[in-house]
Structure formats: structure tokens, C-alpha cells
Coordinates of C-alpha atoms in Angstrom, one line a residue:
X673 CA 0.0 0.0 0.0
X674 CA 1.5 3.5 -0.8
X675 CA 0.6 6.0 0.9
X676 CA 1.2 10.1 1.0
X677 CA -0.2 12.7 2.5
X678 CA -0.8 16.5 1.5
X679 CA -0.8 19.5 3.3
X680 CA -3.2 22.3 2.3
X681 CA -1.8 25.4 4.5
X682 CA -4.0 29.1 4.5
X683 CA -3.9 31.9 7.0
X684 CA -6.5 30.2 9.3
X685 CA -6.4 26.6 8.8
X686 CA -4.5 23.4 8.0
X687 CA -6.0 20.8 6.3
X688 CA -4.5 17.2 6.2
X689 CA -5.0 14.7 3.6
X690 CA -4.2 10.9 3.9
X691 CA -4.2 9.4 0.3
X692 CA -3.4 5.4 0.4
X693 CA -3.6 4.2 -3.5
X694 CA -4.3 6.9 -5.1
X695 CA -7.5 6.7 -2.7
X696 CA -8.8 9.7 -0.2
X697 CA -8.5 7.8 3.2
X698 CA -8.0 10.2 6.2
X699 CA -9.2 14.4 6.1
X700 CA -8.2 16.4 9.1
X701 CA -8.8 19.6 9.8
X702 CA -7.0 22.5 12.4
X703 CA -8.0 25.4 12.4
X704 CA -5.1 28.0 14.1
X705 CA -7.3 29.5 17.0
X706 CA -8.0 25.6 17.6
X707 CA -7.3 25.8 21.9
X708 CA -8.1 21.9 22.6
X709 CA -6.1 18.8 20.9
X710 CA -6.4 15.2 22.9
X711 CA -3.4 14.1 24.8
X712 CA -2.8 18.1 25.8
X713 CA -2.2 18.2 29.7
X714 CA -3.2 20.8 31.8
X715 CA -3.4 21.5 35.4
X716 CA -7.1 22.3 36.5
X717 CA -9.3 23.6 39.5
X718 CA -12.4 21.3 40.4
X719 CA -15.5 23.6 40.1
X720 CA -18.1 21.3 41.3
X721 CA -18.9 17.6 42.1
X722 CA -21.5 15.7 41.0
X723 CA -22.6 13.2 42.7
X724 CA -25.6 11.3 40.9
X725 CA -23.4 11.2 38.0
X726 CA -20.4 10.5 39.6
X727 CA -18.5 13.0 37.8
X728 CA -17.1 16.6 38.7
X729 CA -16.3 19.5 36.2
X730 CA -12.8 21.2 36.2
X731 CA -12.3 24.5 34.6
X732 CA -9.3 24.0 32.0
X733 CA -9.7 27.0 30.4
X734 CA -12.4 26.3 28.6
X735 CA -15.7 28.5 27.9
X736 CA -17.7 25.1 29.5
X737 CA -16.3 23.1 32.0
X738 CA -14.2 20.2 31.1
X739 CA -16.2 16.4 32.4
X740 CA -14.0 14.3 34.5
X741 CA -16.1 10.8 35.5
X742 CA -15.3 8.7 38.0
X743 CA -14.7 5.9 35.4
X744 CA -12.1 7.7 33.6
X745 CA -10.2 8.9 37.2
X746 CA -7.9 6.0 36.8
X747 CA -6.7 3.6 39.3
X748 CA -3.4 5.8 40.5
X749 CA -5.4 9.3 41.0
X750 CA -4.5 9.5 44.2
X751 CA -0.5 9.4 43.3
X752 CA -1.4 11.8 40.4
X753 CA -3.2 14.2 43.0
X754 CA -0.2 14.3 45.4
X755 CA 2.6 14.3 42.8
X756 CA 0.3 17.6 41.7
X757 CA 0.1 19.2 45.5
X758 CA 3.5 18.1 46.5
X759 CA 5.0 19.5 43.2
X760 CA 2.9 22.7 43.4
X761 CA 4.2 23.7 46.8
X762 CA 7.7 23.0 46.5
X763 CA 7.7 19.7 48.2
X764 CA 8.4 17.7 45.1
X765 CA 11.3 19.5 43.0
X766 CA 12.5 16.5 41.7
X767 CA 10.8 15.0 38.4
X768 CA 12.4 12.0 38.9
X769 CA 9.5 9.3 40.1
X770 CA 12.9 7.1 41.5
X771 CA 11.3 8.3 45.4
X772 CA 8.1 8.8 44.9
X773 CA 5.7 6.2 46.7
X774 CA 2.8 5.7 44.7
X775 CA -0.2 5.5 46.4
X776 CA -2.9 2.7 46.3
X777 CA -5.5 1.9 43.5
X778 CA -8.7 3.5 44.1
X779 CA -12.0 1.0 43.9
X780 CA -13.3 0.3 40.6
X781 CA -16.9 1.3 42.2
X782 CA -15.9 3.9 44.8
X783 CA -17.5 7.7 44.7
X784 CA -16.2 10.5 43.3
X785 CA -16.7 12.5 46.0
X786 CA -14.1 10.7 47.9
X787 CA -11.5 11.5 45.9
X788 CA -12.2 15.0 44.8
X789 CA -12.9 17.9 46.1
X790 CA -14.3 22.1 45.2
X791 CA -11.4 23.9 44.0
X792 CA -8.8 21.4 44.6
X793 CA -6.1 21.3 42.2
X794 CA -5.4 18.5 39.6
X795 CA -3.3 17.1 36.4
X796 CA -5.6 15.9 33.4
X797 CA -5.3 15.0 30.1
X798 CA -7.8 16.1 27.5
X799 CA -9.4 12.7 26.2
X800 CA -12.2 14.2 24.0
X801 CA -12.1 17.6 22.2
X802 CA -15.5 20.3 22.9
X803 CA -18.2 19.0 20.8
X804 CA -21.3 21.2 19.9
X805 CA -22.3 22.7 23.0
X806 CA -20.5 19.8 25.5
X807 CA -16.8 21.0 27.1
X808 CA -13.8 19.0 26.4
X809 CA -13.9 15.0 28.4
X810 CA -10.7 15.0 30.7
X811 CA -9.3 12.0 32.2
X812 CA -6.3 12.4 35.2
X813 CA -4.7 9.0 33.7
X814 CA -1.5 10.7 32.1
X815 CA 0.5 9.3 29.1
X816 CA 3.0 11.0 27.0
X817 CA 3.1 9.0 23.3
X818 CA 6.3 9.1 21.3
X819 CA 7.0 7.1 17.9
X820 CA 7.6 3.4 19.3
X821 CA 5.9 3.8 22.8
X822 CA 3.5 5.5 25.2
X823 CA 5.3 6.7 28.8
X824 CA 2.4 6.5 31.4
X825 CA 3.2 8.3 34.6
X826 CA 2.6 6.2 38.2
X827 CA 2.8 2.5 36.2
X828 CA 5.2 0.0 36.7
X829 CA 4.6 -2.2 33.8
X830 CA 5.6 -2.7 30.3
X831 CA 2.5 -3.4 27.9
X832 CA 2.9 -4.4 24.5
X833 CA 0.5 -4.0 21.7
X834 CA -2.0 -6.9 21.0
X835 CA -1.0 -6.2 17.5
X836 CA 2.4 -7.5 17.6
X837 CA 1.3 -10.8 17.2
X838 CA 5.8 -12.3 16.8
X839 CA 6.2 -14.0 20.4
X840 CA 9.8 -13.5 19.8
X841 CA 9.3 -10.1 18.7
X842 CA 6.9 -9.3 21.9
X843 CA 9.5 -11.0 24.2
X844 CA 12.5 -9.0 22.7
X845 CA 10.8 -5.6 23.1
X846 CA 9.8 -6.4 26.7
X847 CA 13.1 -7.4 28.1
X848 CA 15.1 -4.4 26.8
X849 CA 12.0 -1.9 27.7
X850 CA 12.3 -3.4 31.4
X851 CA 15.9 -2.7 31.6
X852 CA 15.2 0.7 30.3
X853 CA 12.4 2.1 32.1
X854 CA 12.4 4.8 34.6
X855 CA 10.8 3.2 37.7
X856 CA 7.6 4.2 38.5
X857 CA 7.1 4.7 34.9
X858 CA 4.9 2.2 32.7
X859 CA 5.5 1.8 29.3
X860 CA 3.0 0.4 26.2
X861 CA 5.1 -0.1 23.3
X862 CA 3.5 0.0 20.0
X863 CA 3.5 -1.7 16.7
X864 CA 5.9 0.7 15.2
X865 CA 8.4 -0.7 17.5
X866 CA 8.4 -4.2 15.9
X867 CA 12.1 -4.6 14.5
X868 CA 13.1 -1.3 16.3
X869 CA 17.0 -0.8 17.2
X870 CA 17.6 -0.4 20.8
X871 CA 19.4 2.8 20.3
X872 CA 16.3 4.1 18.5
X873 CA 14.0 2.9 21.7
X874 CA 16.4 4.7 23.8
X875 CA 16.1 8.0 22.4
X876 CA 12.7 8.0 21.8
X877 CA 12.0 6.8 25.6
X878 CA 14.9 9.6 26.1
X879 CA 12.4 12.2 24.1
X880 CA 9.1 11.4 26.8
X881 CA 11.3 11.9 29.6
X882 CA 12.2 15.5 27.9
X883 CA 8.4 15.7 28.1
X884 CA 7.8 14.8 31.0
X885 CA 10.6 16.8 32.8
X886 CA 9.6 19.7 31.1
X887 CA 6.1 19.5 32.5
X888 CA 7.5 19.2 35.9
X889 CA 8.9 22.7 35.2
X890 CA 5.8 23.9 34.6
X891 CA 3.8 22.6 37.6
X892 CA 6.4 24.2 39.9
X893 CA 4.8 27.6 39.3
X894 CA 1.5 27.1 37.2
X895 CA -2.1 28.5 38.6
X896 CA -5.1 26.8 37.2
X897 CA -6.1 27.2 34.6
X898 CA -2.5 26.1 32.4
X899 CA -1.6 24.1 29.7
X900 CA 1.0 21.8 31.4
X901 CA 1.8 20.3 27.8
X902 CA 0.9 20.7 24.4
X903 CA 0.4 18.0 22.5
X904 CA 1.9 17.8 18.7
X905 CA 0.0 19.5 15.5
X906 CA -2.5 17.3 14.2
X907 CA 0.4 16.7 11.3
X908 CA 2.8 15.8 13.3
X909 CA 1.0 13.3 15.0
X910 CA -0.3 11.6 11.9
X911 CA 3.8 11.4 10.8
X912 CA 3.9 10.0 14.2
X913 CA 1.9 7.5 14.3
X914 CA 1.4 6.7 10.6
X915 CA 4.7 7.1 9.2
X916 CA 6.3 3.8 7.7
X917 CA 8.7 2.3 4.6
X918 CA 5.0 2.6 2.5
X919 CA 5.1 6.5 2.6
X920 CA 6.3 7.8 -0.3
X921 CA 5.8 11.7 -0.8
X922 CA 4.7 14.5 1.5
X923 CA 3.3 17.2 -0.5
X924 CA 2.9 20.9 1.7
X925 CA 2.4 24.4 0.2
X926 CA 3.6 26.3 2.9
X927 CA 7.4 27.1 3.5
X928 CA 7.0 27.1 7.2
X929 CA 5.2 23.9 7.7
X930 CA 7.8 22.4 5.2
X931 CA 10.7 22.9 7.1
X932 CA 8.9 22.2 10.4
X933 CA 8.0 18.4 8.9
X934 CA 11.5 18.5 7.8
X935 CA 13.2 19.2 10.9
X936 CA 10.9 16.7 12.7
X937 CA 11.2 13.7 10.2
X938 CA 15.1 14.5 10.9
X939 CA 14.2 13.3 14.6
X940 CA 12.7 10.3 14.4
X941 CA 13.2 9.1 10.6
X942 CA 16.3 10.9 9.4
X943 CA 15.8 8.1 5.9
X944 CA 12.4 9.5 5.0
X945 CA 13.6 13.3 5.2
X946 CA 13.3 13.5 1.6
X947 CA 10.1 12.7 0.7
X948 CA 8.9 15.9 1.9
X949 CA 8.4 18.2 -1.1
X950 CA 7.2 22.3 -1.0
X951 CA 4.8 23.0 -3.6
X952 CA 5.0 26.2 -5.5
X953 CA 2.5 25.7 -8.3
X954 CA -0.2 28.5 -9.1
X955 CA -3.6 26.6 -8.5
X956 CA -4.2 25.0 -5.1
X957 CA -2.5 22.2 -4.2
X958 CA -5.9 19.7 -3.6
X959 CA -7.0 20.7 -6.9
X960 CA -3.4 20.3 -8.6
X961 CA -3.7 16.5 -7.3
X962 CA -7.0 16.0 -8.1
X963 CA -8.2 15.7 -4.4
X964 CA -10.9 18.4 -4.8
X965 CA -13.2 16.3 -6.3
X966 CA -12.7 13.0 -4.2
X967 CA -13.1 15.1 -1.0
X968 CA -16.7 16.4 -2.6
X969 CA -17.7 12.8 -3.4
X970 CA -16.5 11.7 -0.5
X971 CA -18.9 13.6 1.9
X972 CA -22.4 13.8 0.1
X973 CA -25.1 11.9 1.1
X974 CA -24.4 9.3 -1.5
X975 CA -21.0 7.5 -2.4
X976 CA -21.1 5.5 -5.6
X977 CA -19.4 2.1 -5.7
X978 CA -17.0 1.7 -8.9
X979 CA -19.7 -1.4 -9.7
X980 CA -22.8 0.7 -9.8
X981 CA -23.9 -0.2 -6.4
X982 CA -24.5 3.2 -3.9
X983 CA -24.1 3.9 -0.2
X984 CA -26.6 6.0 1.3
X985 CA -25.5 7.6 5.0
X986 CA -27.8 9.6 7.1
X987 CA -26.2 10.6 10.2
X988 CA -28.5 11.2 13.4
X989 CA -28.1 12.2 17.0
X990 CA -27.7 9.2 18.6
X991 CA -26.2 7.4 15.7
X992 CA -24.8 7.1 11.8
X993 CA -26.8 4.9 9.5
X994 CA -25.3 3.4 6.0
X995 CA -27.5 1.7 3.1
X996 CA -26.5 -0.8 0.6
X997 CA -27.8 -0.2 -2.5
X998 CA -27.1 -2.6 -5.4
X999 CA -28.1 0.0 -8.0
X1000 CA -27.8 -0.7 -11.7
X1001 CA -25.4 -4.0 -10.6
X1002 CA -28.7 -5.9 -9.9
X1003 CA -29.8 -6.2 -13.4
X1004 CA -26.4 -7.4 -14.7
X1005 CA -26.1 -10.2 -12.4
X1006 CA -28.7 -13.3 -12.5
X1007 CA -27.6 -15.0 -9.2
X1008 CA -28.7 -13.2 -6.6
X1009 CA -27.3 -14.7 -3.6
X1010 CA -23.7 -14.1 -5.7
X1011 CA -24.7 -10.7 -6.9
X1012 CA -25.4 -9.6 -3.1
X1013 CA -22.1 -10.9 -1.9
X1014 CA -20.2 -8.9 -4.7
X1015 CA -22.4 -6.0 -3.8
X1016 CA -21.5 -6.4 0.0
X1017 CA -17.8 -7.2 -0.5
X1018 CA -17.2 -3.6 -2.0
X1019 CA -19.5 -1.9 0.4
X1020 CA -17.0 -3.1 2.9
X1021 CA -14.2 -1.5 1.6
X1022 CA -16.2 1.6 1.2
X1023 CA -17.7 1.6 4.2
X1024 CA -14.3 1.2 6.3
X1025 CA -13.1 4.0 4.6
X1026 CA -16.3 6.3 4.9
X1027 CA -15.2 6.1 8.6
X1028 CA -11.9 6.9 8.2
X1029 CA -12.7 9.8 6.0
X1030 CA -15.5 11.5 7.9
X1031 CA -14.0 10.3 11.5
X1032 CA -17.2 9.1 12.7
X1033 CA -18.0 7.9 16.0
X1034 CA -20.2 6.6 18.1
X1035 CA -22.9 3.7 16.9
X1036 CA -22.8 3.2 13.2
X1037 CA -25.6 1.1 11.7
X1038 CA -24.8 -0.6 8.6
X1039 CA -27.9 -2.7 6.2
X1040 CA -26.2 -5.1 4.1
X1041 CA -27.8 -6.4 1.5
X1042 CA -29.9 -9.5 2.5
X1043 CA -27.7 -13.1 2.5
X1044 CA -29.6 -16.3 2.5
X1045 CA -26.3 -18.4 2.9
X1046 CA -24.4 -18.1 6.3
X1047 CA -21.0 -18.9 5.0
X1048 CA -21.1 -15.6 2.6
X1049 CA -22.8 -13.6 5.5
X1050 CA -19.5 -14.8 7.6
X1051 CA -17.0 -13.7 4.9
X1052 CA -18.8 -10.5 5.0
X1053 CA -18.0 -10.5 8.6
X1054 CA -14.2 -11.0 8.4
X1055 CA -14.1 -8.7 5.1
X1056 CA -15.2 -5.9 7.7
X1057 CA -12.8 -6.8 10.3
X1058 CA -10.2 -6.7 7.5
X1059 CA -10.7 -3.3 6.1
X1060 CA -11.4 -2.0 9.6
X1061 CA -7.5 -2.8 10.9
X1062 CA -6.4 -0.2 9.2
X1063 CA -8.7 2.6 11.1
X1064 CA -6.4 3.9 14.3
X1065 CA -9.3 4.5 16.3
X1066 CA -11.0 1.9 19.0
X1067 CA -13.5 0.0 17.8
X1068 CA -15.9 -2.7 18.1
X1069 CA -18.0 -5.0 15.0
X1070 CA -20.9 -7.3 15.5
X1071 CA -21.6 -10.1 13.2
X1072 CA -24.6 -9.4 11.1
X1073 CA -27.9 -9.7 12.9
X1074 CA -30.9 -11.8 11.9
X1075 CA -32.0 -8.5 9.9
X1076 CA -29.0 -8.2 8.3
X1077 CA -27.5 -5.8 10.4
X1078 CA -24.0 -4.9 11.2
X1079 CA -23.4 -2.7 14.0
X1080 CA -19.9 -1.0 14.8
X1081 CA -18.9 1.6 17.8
X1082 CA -16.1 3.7 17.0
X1083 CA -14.6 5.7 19.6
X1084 CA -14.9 9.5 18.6
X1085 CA -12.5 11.8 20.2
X1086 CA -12.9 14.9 18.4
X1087 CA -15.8 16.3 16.4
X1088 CA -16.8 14.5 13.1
X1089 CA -15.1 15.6 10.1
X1090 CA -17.9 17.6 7.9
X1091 CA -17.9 18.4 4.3
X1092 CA -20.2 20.5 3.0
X1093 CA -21.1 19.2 -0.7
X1094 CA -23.9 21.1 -1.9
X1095 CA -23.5 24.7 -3.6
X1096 CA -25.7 27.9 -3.5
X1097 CA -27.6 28.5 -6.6
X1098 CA -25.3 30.2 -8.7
X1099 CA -28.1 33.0 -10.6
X1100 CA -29.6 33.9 -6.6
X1101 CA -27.1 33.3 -3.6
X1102 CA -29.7 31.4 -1.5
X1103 CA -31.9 34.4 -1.9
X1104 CA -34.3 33.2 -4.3
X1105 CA -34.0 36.4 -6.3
X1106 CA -31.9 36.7 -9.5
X1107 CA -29.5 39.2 -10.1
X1108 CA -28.4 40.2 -13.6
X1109 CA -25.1 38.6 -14.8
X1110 CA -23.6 42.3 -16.3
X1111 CA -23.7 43.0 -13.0
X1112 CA -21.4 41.0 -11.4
X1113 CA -18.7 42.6 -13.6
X1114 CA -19.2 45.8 -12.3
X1115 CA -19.1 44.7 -9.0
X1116 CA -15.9 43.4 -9.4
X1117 CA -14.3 46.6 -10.6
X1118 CA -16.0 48.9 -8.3
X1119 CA -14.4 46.4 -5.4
X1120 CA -11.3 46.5 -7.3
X1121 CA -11.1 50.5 -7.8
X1122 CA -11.9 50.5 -3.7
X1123 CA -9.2 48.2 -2.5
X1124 CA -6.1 49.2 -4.7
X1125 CA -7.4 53.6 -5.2
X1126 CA -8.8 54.2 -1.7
X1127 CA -7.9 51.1 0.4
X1128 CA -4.2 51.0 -1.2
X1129 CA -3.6 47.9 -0.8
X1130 CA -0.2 47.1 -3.0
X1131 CA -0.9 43.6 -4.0
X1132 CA -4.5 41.9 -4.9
X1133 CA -4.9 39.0 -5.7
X1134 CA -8.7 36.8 -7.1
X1135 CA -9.7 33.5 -6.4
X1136 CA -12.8 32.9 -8.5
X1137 CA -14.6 29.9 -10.0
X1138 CA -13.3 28.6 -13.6
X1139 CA -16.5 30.1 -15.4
X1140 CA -15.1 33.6 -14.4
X1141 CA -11.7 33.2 -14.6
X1142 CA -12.0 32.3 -17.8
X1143 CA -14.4 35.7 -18.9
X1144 CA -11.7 37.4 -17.1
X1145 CA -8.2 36.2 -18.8
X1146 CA -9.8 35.3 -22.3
X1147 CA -8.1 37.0 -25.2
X1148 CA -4.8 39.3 -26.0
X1149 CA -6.7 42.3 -24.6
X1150 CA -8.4 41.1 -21.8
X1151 CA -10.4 42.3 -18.7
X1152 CA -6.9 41.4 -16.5
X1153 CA -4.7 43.3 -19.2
X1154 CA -7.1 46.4 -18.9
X1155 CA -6.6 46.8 -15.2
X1156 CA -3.0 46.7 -15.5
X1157 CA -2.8 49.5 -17.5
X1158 CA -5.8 51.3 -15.3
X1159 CA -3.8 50.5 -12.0
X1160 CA -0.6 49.8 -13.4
X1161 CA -0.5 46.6 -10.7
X1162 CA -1.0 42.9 -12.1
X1163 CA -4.1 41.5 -10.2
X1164 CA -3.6 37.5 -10.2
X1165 CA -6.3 35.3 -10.8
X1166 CA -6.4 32.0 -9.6
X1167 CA -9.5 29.4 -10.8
X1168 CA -10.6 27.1 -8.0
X1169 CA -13.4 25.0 -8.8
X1170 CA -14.4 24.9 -5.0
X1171 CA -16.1 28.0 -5.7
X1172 CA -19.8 27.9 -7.5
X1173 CA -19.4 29.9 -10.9
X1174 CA -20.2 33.1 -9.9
X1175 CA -18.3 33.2 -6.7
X1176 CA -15.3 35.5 -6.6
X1177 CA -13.2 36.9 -3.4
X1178 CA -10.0 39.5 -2.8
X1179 CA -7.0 38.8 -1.2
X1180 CA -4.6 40.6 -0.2
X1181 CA -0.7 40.5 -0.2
X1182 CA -0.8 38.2 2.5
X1183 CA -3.0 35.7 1.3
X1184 CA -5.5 36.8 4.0
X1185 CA -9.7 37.1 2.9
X1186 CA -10.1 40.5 2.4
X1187 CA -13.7 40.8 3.8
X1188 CA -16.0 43.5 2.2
X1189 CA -19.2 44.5 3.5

């Protein structure tokens, strides 16, 4: 499987795309006033607790409180609670866990309440981003991640992944990461460690300690609310955690962000530094690789299957619902039984990746086409689970019901990924009323004549759809030639096709909106 990943950098966000096989797989977006990424650490202030739910709210910072349940307090709080007092008052300068007595595990069905108190002081990690109107979900187990492992405060074990499935492998990676650990430290190693030199573990065990020394700093003189630690960029963690021999180009259009994934492939995969590659061509990079249109199928309603056969995904409230539809591949097939395991084979694949893409969470509710036979409704069981193991996020598949359901839970941990994939009516804006085509022209100038006569702005730049660009640049003496020689400034004009065909907006010298009223 190749796979490679492009980086589509403005002035107020960062979107990531995973491609594997020429395919759309993964779309993240960050947004630069984004305040809340899981795995940040900060220290908080208990606002109230909560009995009947057994849960308290912390203020982190936060418009809403952050939820803290008893369920996710972990078995050490109490050693995370006094490492936070003692360090906080002095007693603890030390980061060093060598002499620190770690307290006992708390009951599995204890209260909250005795454990936590109003405005008491305490070190959580952000396991859920704010979604709609709900604050950020917090839990006060701590874990640090790096490339091969995850350092977990308070734990004296060494975990490995379920996935490394080589019991010489497994056995290998425990005995050098128990004569490596820090004590008091617990350590999960990860499938990225399979095959992993020892000097390689050491540094990047050496790295989390940085981390985690560094946080200590902080706690010596931080006041709730404070960040503690800031976790990597969402691209940066997908290098992370993704990166492997199969990656094969890194495309970014932004200088900054290209020497940043530079300098940080130096550290941890100094042989993949140059697959990173700075894109300098004139039209946006998503629509120079053709990912503009798979990110606009990708989201609608409906997602066509190469076959003919259609998925059809409502998403509700309480969960996301998918329908199999065989479409046109019905009438070319006689069998039926054979036709709906074709049919369901490919909606597999789809369907996988649908999560992927959109990042749903949650319950998802998928209705197969019907399968007399239980030996084709079983390979349409273990197709799922195949396509699924390459989704990075928890989850959980049900064999197909007596209805020919399949159900899946997916653990969401930031909001789902949203595309919108419908376009205002080009002739009225949403309004309803149309508004005469010469016009628009004029309105263009007049904007024009404001920004670079009154408004002085010393570079302009349009990003416009295709159908206007092209009115625009079309012929030796064209509407772009004639405001040269009226301004005596070149006004660029890019095409995007994002845009619906009479869409059109400024920017300035800094690639910033210009917004006009």
C-alpha cells in the first residue's frame, strides 16, 4: 500500500490529507485558533462535584467546563493528586519518580466525591475535544506518546501492543523496555516498535522523559487554569503515528510547515527526510492532485461504488446509519445470492473507509444487502474486520444480525469531520432572487477600484470559479490586461473550482480574505 499525504496550509487553517492508493482515506482539519487537541495536559481547578453522576467539572480554560467521570479517574489518581500538590508547593522538585511512593488503587466502584474535592487542584489530560455545546472529556490518567511507545506516569509495567502478534518479537521488546524504564514509569510499546534498534527505543524513551521533565517545570509555578503540555499538531501526529517504509511523498504548500516536517522527520526518521516536497505551483494544491473532487464525493449523502452499487449515510443524533444499495449492478447479475455478496464485498471496503474519511463515531448502523447463505454472511463478517485494521481508532463489530445488520462503535474523540457538498444556486445566492449577470462585472471593478485607489492595498490577488476566470483572462486584450494599464499593478487570478461559478473573493498580499461589507 502507498501512501502520502498533503498539506493544504491558509492563514486560518491546516487541512490534512491521507491518500493510500491513489484513494482519499483520512481528512483532518485545524483550524489555528484551535485551543483543545487530545493528549494536551493541563493543570485544572475542580468547580463542582457531581454526585448522581459520579463526575465533577474542572475548569481547564475552557468556555464550558471540562467532564471528569469517576470511570475515567484512573486507578493511581491518588499518586497523580499528590505528585500535583506536593510539586505545586515546593515539596516535590525532583521530576524524577525514583522516590516517589505511589499510592494505592482507588475501587473500581468507589464515589467521586471521595477522591475529589471544590477547588482542589489537579493534572488531566484532554481525552475528547469540545463537541457542539459539550466541554472537552478529561481523564487524570497521564500518558506522553512518542514514535515506538507510550510513557504512562505512576505505572510500573511494560505493555505491548495486542498487535504484535511475533512472540519472539513481543518477548524481545519487553526485556530491553524493562531494563530501560524509569521506575515508577509504565510503558506500552507500539507496533511501530516491531524490528526497532535499541538505540532508536532509547532516544525516543529519552524524548518522553524531555516531556515529561519539562512539564515538571511547569507545575512548579503554574495556577489553574494552564496548559502543562501541548500535544503535537494534528500533522505531526499523523507522521507519528502513521509514518512507515510505505510513505512515499509528503506534499505541503507552505514554506514554514515544510521545514517544520522536515526538521521533525530529521528526529525520528532521518531516511524519509526526503520525501517531503514544498509546492509552489499556481492553483491550489488539492486541486493540482485531483483531491478536490474526491473530498466532494466523498462527503455527500451518497458515495457510488465503482460497480454501480451506492451507499446512502444519514447521520443522526444518537447514531450514523449506511445503506447498501445494489443499484444498476442488480440487473447485470442473475444469481442473486452471488450478486449480493459482490455487492456487499465492495460496500466493505467503502464503508471502512467512509469512517476513516469522515471520522465518525459513536454507533454506526450498517444494512447489508440480504444473504440467505451463512457462509457468505461470515465472509462478509471478516471482510469488515479486515478493512477495519487499518482505522487507528478503538472499535468494536458485531456479526450481522438476523435483519441483516451490522453494528460497529467507533470511539470519537474529536468532532466528526464535515464536508459541505452542496453549492448555492449560482443565478440567486440562497436568496431566491436573481440578479443580472452584467452585474457582477461591475461589482468586481467597483471592489477593485476601492481596495487598490482608496484602500491602497499594494498587492490583490482573485480566487474565483473557472467560469469567471476564464471571462476574465480570455483573449490578447483582456479584462486582466485592462486593469493593468488602469492601476498599473497585475491583479492575479487564480480558478478554483471549489467555488460555485459566480463566486469570486479578494485577497490581499498576504493571502489573508479581504472581507467586504
Amino acid at each position: 500500500m502507498i501512501s502520502e499525504l498533503y498539506i493544504n496550509s491558509t492563514p486560518n487553517e491546516v487541512t490534512i490529507a491521507l491518500v493510500e492508493d491513489g484513494k482519499l482515506a483520512e481528512l483532518n482539519s485545524e483550524k489555528e485558533d484551535q485551543s483543545f487537541s487530545v493528549g494536551d495536559i493541563y493543570l485544572g481547578r475542580i468547580r463542582k462535584i457531581i454526585p448522581g453522576l459520579s463526575a465533577a467539572f474542572v475548569d481547564v480554560g475552557y468556555e464550558r467546563d471540562a467532564f471528569l467521570h469517576y470511570l475515567d479517574l484512573g486507578a493511581q489518581v491518588n499518586s497523580v493528586i499528590k505528585f500535583t500538590r506536593n510539586t505545586s508547593t515546593g515539596k516535590n522538585p525532583n521530576p524524577s519518580l525514583d522516590n516517589f511512593v505511589l499510592e494505592k488503587d482507588i475501587e473500581k466502584t468507589g464515589k467521586i466525591s471521595s477522591i475529589l474535592a471544590a477547588n482542589q487542584w489537579v493534572m488531566v489530560q484532554v481525552a475528547k475535544e469540545p463537541i457542539s455545546t459539550k466541554g472537552p472529556r478529561i481523564s487524570t490518567e497521564i500518558s506522553l506518546p512518542g514514535r515506538y511507545m507510550v510513557l504512562v506516569p505512576f505505572e510500573d509495567s511494560v505493555t505491548i501492543s495486542q498487535k504484535i502478534k511475533n512472540i519472539d518479537e513481543r518477548s524481545r521488546l519487553k526485556k530491553i523496555m524493562i531494563g530501560l524504564k524509569p521506575k515508577n514509569f509504565g510503558l506500552i510499546i507500539r507496533t511501530a516498535a516491531v524490528g526497532a534498534k535499541v538505540s532508536d527505543l532509547e532516544k525516543d524513551l529519552a524524548d518522553m522523559m524531555e516531556k515529561w521533565n519539562n512539564l515538571h517545570h511547569q507545575l512548579l509555578t503554574a495556577k489553574p487554569p494552564f496548559k502543562l503540555h501541548g500535544e503535537l499538531n494534528r500533522t505531526s501526529t499523523i507522521l507519528r503515528d502513521l509514518l512507515n517504509p510505505n510513505f512515499q511523498n509528503i506534499h505541503v504548500n507552505d514554506s514554514a510547515i515544510f521545514e517544520d516536517i522536515k526538521l521533525y522527520l530529521r528526529s525520528i526518521a532521518p531516511e524519509h527526510e526526503n520525501i517531503v516536497k514544498l509546492y509552489k505551483g499556481k492553483e491550489p494544491i488539492f486541486e493540482h492532485f485531483s483531491l478536490e473532487k474526491q473530498i466532494k464525493s466523498g462527503f455527500g449523502k451518497t458515495v457510488n461504488l465503482p460497480g454501480g452499487a451506492y451507499l446512502i449515510i444519514e447521520h443522526t443524533e444518537a447514531l450514523h446509519v449506511i445503506d447498501v444499495n445494489s443499484g444498476l449492478r442488480s440487473k447485470a447479475d442473475i444469481n442473486q445470492e452471488e450478486n449480493a455478496l459482490t455487492v456487499n464485498m465492495e460496500a466493505a471496503r467503502e464503508v471502512a473507509r467512509q469512517l476513516r474519511l469522515r471520522d465518525m463515531g459513536g454507533i454506526i448502523v450498517i444494512d447489508f444487502i440480504d444473504q440467505r447463505v451463512a457462509a457468505n454472511r461470515k465472509l462478509l463478517y471478516e471482510k469488515i474486520k479486515e478493512e477495519m485494521k487499518k482505522d487507528r481508532a478503538k472499535h468494536n463489530i458485531l456479526p450481522p444480525s438476523k435483519f441483516g445488520l451490522v453494528q460497529i462503535t467507533r470511539q470519537r474523540v474529536r468532532p466528526e469531520m464535515n464536508v459541505v457538498t452542496v453549492e448555492k444556486c449560482p443565478a440567486c445566492d440562497g436568496t431566491g432572487e436573481i440578479k443580472s449577470s452584467v452585474l457582477y462585472l461591475d461589482d468586481i471593478n467597483t471592489n477593485l477600484r476601492y481596495l487598490l485607489k482608496e484602500q491602497g492595498e499594494k498587492s490583490i490577488s482573485i480566487r474565483t470559479s473557472p467560469y469567471i476566470y476564464a471571462y476574465l483572462t480570455k483573449g490578447i486584450f483582456s479584462i486582466q490586461m485592462k486593469w493593468f494599464f488602469a492601476y498599473n499593478k497585475w491583479v492575479k487570478i487564480i480558478p478554483d473550482s471549489a467555488y460555485h461559478f459566480m463566486e469570486y473573493h479578494f485577497f490581499n498580499a498576504s493571502e489573508e480574505k479581504i472581507k467586504l461589507s
